[in-house]
mmCIF file of C-alpha atoms in Angstrom:
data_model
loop_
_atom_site.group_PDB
_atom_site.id
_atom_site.type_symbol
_atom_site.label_atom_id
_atom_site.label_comp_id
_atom_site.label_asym_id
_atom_site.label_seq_id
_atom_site.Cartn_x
_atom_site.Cartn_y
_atom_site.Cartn_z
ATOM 1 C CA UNK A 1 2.964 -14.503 -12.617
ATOM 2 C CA UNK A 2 0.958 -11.438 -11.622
ATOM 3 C CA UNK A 3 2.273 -7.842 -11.894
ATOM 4 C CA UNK A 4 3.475 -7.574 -8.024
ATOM 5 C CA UNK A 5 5.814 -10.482 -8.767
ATOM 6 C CA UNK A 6 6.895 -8.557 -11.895
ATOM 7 C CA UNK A 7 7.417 -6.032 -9.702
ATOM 8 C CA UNK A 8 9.909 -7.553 -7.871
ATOM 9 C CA UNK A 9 11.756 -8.444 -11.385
ATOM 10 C CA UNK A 10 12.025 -5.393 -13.107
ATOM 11 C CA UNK A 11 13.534 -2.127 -11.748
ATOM 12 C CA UNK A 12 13.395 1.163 -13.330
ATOM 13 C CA UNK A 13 16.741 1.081 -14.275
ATOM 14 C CA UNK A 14 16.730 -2.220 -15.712
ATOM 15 C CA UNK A 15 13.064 -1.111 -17.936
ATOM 16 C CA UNK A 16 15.122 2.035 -18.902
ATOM 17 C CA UNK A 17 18.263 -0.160 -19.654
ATOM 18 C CA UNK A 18 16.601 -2.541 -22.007
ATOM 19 C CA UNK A 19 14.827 0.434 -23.629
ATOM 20 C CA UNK A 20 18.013 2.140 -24.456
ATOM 21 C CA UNK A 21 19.784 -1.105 -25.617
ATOM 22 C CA UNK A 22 16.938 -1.855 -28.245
ATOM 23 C CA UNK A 23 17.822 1.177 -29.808
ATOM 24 C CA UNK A 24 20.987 1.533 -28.990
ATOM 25 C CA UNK A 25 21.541 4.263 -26.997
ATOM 26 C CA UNK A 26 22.992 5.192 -23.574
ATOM 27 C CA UNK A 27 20.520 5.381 -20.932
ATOM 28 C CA UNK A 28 21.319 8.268 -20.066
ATOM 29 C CA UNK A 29 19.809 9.414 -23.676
ATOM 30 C CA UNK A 30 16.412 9.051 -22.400
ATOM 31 C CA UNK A 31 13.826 11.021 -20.075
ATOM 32 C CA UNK A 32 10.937 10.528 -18.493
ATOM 33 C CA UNK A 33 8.969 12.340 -22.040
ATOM 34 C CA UNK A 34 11.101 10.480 -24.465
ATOM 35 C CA UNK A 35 8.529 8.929 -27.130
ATOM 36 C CA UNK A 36 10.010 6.332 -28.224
ATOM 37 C CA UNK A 37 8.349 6.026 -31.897
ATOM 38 C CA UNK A 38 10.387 9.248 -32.427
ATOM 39 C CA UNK A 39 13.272 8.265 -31.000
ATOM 40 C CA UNK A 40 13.373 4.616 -33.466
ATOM 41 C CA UNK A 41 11.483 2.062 -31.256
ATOM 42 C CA UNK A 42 9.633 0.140 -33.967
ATOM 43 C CA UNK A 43 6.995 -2.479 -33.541
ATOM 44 C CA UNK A 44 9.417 -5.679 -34.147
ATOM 45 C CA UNK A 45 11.895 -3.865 -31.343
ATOM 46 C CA UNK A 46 8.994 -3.350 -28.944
ATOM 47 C CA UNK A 47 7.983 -6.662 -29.611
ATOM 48 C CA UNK A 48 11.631 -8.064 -28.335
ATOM 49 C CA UNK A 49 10.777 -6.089 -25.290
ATOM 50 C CA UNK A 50 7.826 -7.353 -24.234
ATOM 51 C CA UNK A 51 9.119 -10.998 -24.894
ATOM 52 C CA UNK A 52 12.237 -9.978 -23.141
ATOM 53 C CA UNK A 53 9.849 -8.336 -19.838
ATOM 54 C CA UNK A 54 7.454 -11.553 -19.679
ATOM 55 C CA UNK A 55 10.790 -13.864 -19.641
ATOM 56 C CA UNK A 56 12.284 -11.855 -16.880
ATOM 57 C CA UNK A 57 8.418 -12.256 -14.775
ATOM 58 C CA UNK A 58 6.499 -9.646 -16.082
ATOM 59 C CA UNK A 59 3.895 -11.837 -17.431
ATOM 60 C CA UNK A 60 1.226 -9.260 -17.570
ATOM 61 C CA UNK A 61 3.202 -6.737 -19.955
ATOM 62 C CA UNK A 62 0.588 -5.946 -23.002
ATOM 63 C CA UNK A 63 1.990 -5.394 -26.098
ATOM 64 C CA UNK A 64 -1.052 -2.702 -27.328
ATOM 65 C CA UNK A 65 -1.056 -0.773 -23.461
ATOM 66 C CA UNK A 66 2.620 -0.194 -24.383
ATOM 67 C CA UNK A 67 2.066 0.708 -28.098
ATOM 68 C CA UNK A 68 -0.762 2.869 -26.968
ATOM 69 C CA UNK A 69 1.307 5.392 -25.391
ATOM 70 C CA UNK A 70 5.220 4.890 -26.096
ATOM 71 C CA UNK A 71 6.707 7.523 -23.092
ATOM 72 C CA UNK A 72 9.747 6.013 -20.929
ATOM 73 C CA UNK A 73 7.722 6.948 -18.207
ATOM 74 C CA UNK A 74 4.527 5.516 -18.964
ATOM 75 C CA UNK A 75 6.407 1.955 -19.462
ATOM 76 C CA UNK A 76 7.956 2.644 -16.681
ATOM 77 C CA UNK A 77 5.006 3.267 -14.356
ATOM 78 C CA UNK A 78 3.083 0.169 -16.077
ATOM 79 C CA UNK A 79 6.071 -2.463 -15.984
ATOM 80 C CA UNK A 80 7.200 -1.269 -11.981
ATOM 81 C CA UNK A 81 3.904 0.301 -11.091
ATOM 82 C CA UNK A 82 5.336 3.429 -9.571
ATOM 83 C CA UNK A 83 4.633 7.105 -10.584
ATOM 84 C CA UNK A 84 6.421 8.229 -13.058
ATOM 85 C CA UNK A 85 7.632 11.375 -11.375
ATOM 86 C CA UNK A 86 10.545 9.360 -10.238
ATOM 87 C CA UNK A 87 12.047 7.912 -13.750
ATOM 88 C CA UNK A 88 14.143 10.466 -13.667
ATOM 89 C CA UNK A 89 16.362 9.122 -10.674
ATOM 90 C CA UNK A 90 16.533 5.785 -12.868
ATOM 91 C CA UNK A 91 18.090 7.784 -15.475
ATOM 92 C CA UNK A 92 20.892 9.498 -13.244
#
């Protein structure tokens, strides 16, 4: 499935959503600069995210572009491809 169907599939809410439930906190915990290493994403958690992302049609979500640079808004931009100036309406 290629990223615009993916696109369809994931919203920024749901991508923030997820994010927050694999480390169990309220969405409304994170911002667009939250890294996520500080925050307590580890490896095996982002790992269940990915797996989770591809199964709900993002089949192009990459494991080491997502581990490169672990910002809500970076994943958010890469799994919905939209700027990242708006994560912050996701998060409202």
């Amino acid at each position: 499935m290629s990223q615009q169907n993916a696109q369809a599939t994931l919203s920024k809410e749901q991508v923030v959503a997820d994010i927050a439930a694999a480390l169990g906190i309220p969405p409304e915990e994170l911002a667009e600069d939250t890294d996520l290493i500080d925050a307590g994403l580890d490896s095996i958690r982002l790992m269940s995210l990915v797996e989770k992302w591809r199964s709900a049609g993002a089949a192009d979500v990459d494991f080491p572009v997502l581990a490169s640079e672990p910002v809500v808004g970076h994943w958010v931009e890469v799994l919905v491809n939209e700027p990242n100036t708006e994560v912050g309406k996701a998060m409202s």
